[in-house]
Short mmCIF file of C-alpha atoms and ligand atoms in Angstrom, two decimals:
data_model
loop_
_atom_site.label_atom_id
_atom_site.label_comp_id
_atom_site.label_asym_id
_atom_site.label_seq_id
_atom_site.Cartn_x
_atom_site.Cartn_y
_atom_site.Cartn_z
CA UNK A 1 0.00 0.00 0.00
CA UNK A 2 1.72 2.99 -1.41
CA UNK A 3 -1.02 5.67 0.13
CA UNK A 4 0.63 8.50 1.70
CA UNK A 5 4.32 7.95 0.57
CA UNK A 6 3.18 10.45 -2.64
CA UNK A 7 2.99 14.11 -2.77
CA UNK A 8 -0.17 15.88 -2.57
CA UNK A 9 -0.76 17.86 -6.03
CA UNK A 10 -1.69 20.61 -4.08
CA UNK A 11 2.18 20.59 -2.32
CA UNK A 12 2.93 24.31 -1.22
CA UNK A 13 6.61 22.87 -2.61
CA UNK A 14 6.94 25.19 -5.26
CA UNK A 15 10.34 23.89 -6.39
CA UNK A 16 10.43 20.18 -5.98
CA UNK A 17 8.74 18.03 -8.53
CA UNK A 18 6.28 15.94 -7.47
CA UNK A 19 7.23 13.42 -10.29
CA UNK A 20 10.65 12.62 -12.12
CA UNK A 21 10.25 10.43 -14.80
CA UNK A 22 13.55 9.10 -16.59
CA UNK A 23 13.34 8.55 -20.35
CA UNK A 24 11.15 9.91 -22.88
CA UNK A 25 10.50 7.40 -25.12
CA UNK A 26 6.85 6.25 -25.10
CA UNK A 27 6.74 5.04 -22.12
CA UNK A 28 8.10 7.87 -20.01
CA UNK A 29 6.03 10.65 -22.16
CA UNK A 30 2.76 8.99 -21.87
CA UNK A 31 3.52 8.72 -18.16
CA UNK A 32 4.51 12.57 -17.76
CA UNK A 33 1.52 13.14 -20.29
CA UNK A 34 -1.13 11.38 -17.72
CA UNK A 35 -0.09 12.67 -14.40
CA UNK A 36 0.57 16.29 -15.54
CA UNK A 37 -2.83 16.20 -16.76
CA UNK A 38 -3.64 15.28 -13.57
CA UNK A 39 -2.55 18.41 -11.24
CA UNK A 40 0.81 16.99 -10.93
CA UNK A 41 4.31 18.97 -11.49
CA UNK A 42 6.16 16.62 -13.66
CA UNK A 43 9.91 16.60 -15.13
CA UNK A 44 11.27 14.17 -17.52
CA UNK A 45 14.80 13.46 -17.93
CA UNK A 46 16.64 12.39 -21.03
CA UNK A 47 19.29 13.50 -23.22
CA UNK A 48 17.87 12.01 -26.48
CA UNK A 49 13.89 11.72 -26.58
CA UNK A 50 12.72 9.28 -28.32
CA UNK A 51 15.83 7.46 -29.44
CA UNK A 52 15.27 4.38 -27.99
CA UNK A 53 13.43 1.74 -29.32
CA UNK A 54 10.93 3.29 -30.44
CA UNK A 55 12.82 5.17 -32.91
CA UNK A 56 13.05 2.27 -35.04
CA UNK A 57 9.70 0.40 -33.85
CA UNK A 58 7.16 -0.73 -36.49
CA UNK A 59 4.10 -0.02 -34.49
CA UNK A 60 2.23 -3.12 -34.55
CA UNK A 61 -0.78 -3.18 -31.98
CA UNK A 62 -0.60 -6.80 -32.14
CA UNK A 63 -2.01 -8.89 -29.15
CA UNK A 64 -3.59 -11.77 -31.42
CA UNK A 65 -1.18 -12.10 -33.63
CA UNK A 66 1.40 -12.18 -30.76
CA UNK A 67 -0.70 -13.93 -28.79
CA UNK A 68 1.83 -16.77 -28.20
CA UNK A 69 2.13 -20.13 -26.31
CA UNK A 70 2.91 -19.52 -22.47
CA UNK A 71 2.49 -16.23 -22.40
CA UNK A 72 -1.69 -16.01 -21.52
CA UNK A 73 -1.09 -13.71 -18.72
CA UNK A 74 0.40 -11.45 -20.81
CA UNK A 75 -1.93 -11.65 -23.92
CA UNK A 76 -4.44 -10.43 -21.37
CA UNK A 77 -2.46 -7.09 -20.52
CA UNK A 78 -1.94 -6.78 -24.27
CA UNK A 79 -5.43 -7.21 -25.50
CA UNK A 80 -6.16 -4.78 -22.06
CA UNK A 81 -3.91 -2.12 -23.37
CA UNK A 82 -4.96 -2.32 -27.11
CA UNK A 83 -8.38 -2.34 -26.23
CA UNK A 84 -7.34 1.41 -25.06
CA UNK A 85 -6.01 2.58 -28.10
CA UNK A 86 -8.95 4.11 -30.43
CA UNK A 87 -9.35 6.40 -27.28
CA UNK A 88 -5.99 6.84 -26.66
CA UNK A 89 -5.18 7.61 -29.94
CA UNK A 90 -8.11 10.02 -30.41
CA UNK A 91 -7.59 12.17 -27.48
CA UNK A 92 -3.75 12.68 -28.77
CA UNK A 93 -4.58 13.64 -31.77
CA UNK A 94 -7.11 16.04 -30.18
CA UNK A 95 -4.72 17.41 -27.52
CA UNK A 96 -1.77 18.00 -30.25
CA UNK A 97 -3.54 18.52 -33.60
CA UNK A 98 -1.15 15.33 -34.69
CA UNK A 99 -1.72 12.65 -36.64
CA UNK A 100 -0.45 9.68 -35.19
CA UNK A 101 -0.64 7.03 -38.36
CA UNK A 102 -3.67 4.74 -36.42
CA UNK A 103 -4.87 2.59 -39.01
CA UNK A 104 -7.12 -0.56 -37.98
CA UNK A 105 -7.49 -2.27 -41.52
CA UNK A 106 -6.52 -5.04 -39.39
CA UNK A 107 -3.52 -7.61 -39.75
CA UNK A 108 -3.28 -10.84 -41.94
CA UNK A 109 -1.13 -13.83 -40.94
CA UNK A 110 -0.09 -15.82 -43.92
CA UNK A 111 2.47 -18.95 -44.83
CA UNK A 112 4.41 -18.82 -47.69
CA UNK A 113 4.93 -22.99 -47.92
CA UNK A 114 3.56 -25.98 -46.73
CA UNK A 115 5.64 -26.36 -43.70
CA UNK A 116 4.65 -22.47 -43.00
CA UNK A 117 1.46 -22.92 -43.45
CA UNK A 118 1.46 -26.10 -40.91
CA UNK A 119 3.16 -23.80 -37.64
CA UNK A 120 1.00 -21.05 -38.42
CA UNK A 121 -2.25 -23.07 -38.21
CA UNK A 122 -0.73 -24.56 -34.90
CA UNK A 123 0.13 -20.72 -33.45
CA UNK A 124 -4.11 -19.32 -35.06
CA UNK A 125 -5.47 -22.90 -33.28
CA UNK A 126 -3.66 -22.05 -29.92
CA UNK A 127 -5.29 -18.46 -30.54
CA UNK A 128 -8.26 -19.39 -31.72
CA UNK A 129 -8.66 -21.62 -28.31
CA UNK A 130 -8.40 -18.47 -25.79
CA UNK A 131 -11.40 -16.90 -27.56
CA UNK A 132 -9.43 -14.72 -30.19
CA UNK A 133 -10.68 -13.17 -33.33
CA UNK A 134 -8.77 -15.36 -35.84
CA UNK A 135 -10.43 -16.03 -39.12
CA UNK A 136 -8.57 -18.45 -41.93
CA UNK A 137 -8.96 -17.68 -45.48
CA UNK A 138 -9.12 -19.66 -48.14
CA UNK A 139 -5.98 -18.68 -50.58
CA UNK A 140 -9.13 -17.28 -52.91
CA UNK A 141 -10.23 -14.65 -49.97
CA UNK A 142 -6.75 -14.10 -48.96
CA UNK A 143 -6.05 -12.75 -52.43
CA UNK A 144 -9.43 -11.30 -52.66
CA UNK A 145 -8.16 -8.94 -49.34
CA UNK A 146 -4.71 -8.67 -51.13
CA UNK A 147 -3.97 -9.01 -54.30
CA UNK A 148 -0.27 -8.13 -53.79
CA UNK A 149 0.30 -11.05 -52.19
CA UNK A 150 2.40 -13.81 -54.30
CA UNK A 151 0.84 -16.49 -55.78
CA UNK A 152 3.20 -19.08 -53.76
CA UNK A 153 1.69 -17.62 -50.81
CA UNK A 154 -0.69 -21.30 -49.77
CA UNK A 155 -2.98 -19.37 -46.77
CA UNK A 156 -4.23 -16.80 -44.45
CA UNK A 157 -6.05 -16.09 -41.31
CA UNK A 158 -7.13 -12.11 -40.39
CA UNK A 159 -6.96 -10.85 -37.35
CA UNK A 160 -9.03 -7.92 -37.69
CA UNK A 161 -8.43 -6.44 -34.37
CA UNK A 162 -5.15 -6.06 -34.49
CA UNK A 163 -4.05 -2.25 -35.90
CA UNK A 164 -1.08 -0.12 -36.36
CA UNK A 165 0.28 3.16 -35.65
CA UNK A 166 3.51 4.78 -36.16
CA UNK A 167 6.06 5.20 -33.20
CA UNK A 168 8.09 7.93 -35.19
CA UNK A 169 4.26 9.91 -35.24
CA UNK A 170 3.40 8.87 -31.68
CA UNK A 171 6.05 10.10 -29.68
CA UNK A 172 6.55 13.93 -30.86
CA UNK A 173 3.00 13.93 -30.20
CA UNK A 174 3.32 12.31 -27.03
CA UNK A 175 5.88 15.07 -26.33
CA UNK A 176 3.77 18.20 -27.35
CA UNK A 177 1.08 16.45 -25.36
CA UNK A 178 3.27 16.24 -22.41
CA UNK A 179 4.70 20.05 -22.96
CA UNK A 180 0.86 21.28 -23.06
CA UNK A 181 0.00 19.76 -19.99
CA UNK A 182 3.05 21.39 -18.21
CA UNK A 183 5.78 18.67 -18.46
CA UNK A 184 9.18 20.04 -18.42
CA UNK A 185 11.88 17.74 -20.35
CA UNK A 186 15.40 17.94 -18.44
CA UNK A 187 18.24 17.03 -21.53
CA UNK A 188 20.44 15.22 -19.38
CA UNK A 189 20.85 11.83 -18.67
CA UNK A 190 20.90 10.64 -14.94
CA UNK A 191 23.71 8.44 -14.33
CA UNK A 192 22.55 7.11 -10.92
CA UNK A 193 19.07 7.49 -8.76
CA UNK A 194 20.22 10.05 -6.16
CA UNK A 195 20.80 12.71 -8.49
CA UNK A 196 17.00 12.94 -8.89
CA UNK A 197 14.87 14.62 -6.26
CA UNK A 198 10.97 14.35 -6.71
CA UNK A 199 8.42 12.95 -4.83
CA UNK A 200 8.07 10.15 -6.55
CA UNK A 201 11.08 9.24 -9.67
CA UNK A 202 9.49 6.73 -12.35
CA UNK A 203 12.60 5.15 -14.36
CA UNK A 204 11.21 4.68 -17.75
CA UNK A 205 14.64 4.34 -19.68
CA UNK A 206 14.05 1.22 -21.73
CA UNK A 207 16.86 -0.64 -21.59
CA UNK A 208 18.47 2.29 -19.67
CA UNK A 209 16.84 0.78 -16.33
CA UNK A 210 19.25 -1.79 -16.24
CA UNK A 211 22.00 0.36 -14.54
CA UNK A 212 19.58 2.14 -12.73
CA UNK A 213 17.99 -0.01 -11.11
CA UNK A 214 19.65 -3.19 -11.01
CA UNK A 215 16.01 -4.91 -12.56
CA UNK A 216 16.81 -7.58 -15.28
CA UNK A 217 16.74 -5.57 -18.16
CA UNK A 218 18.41 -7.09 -20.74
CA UNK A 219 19.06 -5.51 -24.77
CA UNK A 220 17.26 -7.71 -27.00
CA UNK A 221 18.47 -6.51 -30.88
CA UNK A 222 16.22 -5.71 -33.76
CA UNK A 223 17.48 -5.20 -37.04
CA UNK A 224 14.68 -3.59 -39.25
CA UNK A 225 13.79 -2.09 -42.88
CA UNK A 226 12.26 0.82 -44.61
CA UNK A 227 11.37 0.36 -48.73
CA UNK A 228 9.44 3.28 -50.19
CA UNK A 229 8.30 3.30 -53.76
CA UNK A 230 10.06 4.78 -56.33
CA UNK A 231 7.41 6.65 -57.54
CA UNK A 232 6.30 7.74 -54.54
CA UNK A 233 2.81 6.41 -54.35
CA UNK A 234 0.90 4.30 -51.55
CA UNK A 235 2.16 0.39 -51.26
CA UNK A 236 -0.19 -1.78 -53.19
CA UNK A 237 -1.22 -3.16 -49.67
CA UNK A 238 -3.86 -1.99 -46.61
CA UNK A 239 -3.18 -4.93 -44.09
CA UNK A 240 -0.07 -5.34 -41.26
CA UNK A 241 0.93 -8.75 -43.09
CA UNK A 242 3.29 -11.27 -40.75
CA UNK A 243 4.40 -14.13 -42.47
CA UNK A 244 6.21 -17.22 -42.20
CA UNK A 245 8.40 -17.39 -45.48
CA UNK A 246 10.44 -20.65 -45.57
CA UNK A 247 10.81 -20.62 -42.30
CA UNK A 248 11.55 -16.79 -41.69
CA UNK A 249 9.40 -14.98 -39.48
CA UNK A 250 9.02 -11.36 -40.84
CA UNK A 251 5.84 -8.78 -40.84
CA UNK A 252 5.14 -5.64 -43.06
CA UNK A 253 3.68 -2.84 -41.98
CA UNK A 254 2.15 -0.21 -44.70
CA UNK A 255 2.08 3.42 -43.91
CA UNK A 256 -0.25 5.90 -45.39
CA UNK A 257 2.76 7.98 -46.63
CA UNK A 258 4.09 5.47 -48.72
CA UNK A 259 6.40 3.63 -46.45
CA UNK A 260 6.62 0.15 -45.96
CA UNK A 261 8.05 -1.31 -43.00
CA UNK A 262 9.61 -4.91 -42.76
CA UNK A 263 10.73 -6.39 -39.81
CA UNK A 264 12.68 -7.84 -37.87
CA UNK A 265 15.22 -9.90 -36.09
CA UNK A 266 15.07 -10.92 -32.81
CA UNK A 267 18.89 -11.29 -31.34
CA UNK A 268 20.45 -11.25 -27.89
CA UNK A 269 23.00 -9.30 -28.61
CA UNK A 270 23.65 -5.41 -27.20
CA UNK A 271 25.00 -3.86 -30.52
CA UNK A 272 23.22 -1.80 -33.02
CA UNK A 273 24.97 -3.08 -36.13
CA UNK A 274 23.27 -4.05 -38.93
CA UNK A 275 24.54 -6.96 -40.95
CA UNK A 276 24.21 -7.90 -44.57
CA UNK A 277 23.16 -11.42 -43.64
CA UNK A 278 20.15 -9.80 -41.12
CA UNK A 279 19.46 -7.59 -44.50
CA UNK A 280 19.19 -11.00 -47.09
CA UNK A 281 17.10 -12.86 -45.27
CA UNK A 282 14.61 -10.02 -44.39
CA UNK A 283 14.13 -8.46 -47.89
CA UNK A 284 14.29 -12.36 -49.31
CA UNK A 285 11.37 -13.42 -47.03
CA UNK A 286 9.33 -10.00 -48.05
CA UNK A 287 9.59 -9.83 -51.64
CA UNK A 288 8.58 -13.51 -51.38
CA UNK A 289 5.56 -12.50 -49.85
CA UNK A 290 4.82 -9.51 -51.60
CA UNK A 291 6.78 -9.14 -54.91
CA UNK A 292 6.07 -5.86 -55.92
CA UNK A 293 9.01 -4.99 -52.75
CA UNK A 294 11.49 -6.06 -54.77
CA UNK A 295 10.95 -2.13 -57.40
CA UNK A 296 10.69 -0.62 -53.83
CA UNK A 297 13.87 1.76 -52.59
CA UNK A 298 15.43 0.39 -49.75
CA UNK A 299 15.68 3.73 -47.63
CA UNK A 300 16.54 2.56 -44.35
CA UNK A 301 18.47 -0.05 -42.29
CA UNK A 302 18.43 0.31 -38.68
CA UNK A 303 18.94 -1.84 -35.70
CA UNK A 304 17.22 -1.35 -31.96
CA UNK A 305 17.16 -2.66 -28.71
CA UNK A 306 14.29 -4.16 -27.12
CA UNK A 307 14.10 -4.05 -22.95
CA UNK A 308 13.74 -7.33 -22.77
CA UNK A 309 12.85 -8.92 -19.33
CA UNK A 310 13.40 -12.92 -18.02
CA UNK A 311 9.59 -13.66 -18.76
CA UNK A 312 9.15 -10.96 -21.65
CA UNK A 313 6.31 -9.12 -19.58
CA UNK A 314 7.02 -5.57 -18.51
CA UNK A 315 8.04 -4.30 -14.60
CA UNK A 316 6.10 -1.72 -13.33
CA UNK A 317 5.80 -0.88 -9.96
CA UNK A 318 7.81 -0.02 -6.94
CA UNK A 319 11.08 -1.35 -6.41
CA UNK A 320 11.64 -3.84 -3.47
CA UNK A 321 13.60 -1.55 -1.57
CA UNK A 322 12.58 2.13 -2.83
CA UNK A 323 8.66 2.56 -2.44
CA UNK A 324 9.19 6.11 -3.91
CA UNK A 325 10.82 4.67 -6.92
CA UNK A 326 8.58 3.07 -9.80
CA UNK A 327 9.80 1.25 -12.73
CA UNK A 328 8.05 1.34 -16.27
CA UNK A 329 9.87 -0.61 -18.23
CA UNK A 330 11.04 -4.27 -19.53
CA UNK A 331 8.17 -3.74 -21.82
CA UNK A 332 10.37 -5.64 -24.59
CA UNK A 333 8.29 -6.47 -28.01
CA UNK A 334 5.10 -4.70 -26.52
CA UNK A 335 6.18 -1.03 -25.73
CA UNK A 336 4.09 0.74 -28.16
CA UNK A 337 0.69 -1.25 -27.86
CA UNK A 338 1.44 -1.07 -23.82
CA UNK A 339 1.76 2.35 -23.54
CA UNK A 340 -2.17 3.10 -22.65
CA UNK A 341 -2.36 0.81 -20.08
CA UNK A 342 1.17 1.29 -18.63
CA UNK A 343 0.70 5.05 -18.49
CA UNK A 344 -3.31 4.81 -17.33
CA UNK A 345 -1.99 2.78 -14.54
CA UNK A 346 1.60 3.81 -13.32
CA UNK A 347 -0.18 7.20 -13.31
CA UNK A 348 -3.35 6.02 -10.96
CA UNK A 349 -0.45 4.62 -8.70
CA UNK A 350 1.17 7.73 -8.16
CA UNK A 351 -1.91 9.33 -7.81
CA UNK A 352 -3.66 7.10 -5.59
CA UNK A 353 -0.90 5.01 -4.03
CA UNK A 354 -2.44 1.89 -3.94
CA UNK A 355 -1.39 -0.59 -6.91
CA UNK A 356 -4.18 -1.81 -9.37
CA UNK A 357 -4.53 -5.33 -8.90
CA UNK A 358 -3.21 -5.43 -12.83
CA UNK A 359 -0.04 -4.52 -11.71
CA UNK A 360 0.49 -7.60 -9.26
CA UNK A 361 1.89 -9.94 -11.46
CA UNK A 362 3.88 -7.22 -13.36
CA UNK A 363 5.51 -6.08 -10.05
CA UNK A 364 9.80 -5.67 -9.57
CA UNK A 365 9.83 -8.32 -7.03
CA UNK A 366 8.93 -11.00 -8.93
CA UNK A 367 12.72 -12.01 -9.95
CA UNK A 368 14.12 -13.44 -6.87
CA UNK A 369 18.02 -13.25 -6.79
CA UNK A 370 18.71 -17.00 -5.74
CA UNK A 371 22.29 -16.68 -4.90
CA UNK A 372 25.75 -15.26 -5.42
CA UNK A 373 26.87 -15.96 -8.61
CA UNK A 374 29.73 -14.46 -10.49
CA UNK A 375 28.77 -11.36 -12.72
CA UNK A 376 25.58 -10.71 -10.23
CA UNK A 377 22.83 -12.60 -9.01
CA UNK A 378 20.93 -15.48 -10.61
CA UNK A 379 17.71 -14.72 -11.53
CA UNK A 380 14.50 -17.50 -11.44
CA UNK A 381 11.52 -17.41 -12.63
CA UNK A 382 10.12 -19.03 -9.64
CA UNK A 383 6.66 -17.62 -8.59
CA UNK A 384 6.71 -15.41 -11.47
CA UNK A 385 3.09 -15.84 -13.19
CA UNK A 386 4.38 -15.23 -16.62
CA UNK A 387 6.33 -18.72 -16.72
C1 FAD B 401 12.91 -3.59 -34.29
C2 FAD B 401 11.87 -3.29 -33.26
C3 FAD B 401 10.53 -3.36 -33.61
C4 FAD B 401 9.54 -3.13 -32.65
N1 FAD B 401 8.22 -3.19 -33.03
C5 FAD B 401 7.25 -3.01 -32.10
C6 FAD B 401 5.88 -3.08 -32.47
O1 FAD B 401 5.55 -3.31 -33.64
N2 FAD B 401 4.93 -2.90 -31.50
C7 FAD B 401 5.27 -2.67 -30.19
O2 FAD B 401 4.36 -2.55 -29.35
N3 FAD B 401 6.57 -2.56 -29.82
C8 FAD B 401 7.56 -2.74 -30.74
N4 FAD B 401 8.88 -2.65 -30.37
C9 FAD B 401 9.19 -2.48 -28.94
C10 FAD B 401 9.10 -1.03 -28.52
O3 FAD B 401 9.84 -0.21 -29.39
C11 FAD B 401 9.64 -0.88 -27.09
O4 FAD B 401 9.03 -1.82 -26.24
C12 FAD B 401 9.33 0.54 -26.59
O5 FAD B 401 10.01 1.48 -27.39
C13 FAD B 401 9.74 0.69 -25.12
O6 FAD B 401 9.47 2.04 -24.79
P1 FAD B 401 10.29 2.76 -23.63
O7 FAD B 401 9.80 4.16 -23.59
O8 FAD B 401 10.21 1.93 -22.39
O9 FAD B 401 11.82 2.66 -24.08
P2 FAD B 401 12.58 3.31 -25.30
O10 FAD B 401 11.69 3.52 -26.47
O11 FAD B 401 13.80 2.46 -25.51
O12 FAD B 401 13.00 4.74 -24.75
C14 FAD B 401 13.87 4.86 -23.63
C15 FAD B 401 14.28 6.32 -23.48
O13 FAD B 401 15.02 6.41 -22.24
C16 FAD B 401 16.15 7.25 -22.43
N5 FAD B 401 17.15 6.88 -21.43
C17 FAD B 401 17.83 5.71 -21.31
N6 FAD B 401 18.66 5.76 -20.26
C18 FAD B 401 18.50 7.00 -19.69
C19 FAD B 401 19.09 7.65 -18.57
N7 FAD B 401 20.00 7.04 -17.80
N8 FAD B 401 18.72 8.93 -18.28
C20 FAD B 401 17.77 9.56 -19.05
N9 FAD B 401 17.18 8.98 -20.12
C21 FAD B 401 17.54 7.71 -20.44
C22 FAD B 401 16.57 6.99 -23.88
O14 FAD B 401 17.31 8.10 -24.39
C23 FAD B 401 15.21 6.82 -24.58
O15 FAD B 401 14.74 8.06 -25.09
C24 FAD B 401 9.90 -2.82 -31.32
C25 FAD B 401 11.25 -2.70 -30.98
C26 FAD B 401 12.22 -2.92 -31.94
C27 FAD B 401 13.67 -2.78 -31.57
#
């Protein structure tokens, strides 16, 4: 119970903010965003806003289609936070006068082969089972939907809830959003905890919490694309597509302006490299999905890292031994489609003090150090829900 540890807005503390929030990528500037609007006086410190993750994130709002085995905890939280976004996404573009690239033409999952076909039918099953809107297509519809897709391509299934917006949109608007409300942005990192005095400091520094905190926070890397036509004009497709392509997992995401997005490895490495091998296999897995790619101009290739935590669900909530300090972060694949719910509720905590009973599994705590080991603590997973 966190009641009466917080700041009153209504502090006669004129200098002091009542909130520090560290890092302003999505996470940290929806936070800010909510509370300011709230009454609260809110900083946010970072150097480089935005240049985390989600500078390079595709956008997906995903929670069907990454709706994955083991992980029905946090398929709830995702379908919880996504079920937030038309509202979320309305109100910023009414506070800002920003479009934000939310588009809900909905996602189709396709495999390019036989053997593609057969795991993605296992994965829309497994979905199908926990009540999720997952329709297959017959090759006939899929092509009715898309007619870009290659004829090799041997079957679908929509998921029509599942939408997309675009990070590099989102969080300039989250930041004029969080400026309007009152939210002043610090340009300096902070190298350890006790340089920041607020009531109440939430670390939201992506894989920047890590060092901070001590919380298992690990980079996981993303290599990722950007092809634009030459010509200029709109891809030939409305859907997210994610396929399986001989084996290669890859998604593309169109964007109104004529960008299309294709993405992306998954490594545990720390570096932001980006390696001719990574580039290969993704453009050879989209072009065999969707020819027309392979006129497109390859504009961009980038690499990210994902906060990536021990059971791939986000930490938010006090740490164990700092009630005044909140983490809001770890939020690994998820970030973007998590950043209703993670703001709507880190915000009600600082606010009201007392945790939403959504936060219980997410909480710091739940990585028990088991022992001395060299290079740091072992970490289990034992009594964490997510497992
Ligand atoms: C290739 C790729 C594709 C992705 N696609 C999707 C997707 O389709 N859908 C989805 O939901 N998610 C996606 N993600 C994940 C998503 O980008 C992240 O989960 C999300 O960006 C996390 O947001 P964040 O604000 O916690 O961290 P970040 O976006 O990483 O931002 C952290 C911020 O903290 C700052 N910071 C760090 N350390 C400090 C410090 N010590 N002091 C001050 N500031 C600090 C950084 O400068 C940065 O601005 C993708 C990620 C990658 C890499």
């Amino acid at each position: 119970m966190l009641t009466g540890r917080f700041p009153s807005p209504l502090s006669s503390d004129r200098v002091r903010p009542d909130v520090a929030v560290v890092g302003a990528g999505p996470i940290g500037l929806a936070i800010a965003w909510r509370c300011a609007a709230r009454g609260l006086r809110v900083v946010v410190h970072d150097p480089a806003p935005g240049s985390g993750a989600s500078a390079v994130a595709a956008g997906m709002l995903s929670p069907v289609a990454e709706a994955y085995f083991g992980e029905r905890q946090l398929t709830a939280l995702l379908l919880a936070s996504a079920a937030r976004w038309p509202a979320f996404a309305a109100e910023l573009t009414e506070t800002t006068g920003v479009e934000i690239g939310y588009r809900t033409e909905g996602t189709l999952m396709v495999g390019l082969t036989g053997d593609d076909l057969a795991e993605a039918r296992r994965l829309w099953a497994y979905q199908q089972g926990l009540g999720l809107p997952v329709t297959p297509l017959r090759p006939s519809e899929l092509r009715d939907r898309e007619p870009a897709l290659a004829p090799r391509v041997r079957g679908g299934a929509l998921a029509p809830t599942d939408h997309q917006v675009d990070p590099r949109l989102l969080v300039p608007a989250l930041r004029t959003a969080a400026r309007r409300a009152g939210v002043v942005l610090v340009p300096q990192p902070v190298r350890q905890l006790s340089d920041v005095d607020a009531g109440v400091t939430v670390v939201a520094a992506g894989c920047g919490a890590a060092a901070l905190t001590g919380l298992p926070v690990r980079p996981v890397k993303g290599q990722i694309l950007r092809l634009r036509a030459s010509d200029g004009v709109a891809p030939g497709f409305r859907h997210v597509i994610r396929g399986y392509a001989d084996g290669e997992h890859v998604y593309l995401v169109p964007r109104a302006g004529g960008e299309v997005v294709l993405g992306a490895t998954v490594e545990e490495r720390s570096d932001t490299t980006v390696t001719a091998g990574a580039v290969q296999r993704l453009l050879r897995a989209g072009v065999d999905l969707l020819p027309e790619l392979a006129e497109y101009d390859l504009v961009e290739a980038v690499a990210g890292l994902r906060p990536g935590t021990p059971d791939n669900a986000p930490i938010l909530g006090p740490l164990p031994d700092r009630p005044d300090v909140l983490a809001a972060t770890g939020h690994h694949r998820h970030g973007i489609v998590l950043t209703p719910i993670t703001a709507d509720l880190i915000a009600d905590l600082v606010l009201g003090g007392v945790p939403d009973p959504l936060l219980t599994p997410l909480r710091a705590d739940r990585f028990r150090p088991a022992g001395a080991a060299v290079g740091g603590p072992e970490l289990t997973m034992e009594g964490s829900p997510w497992s």
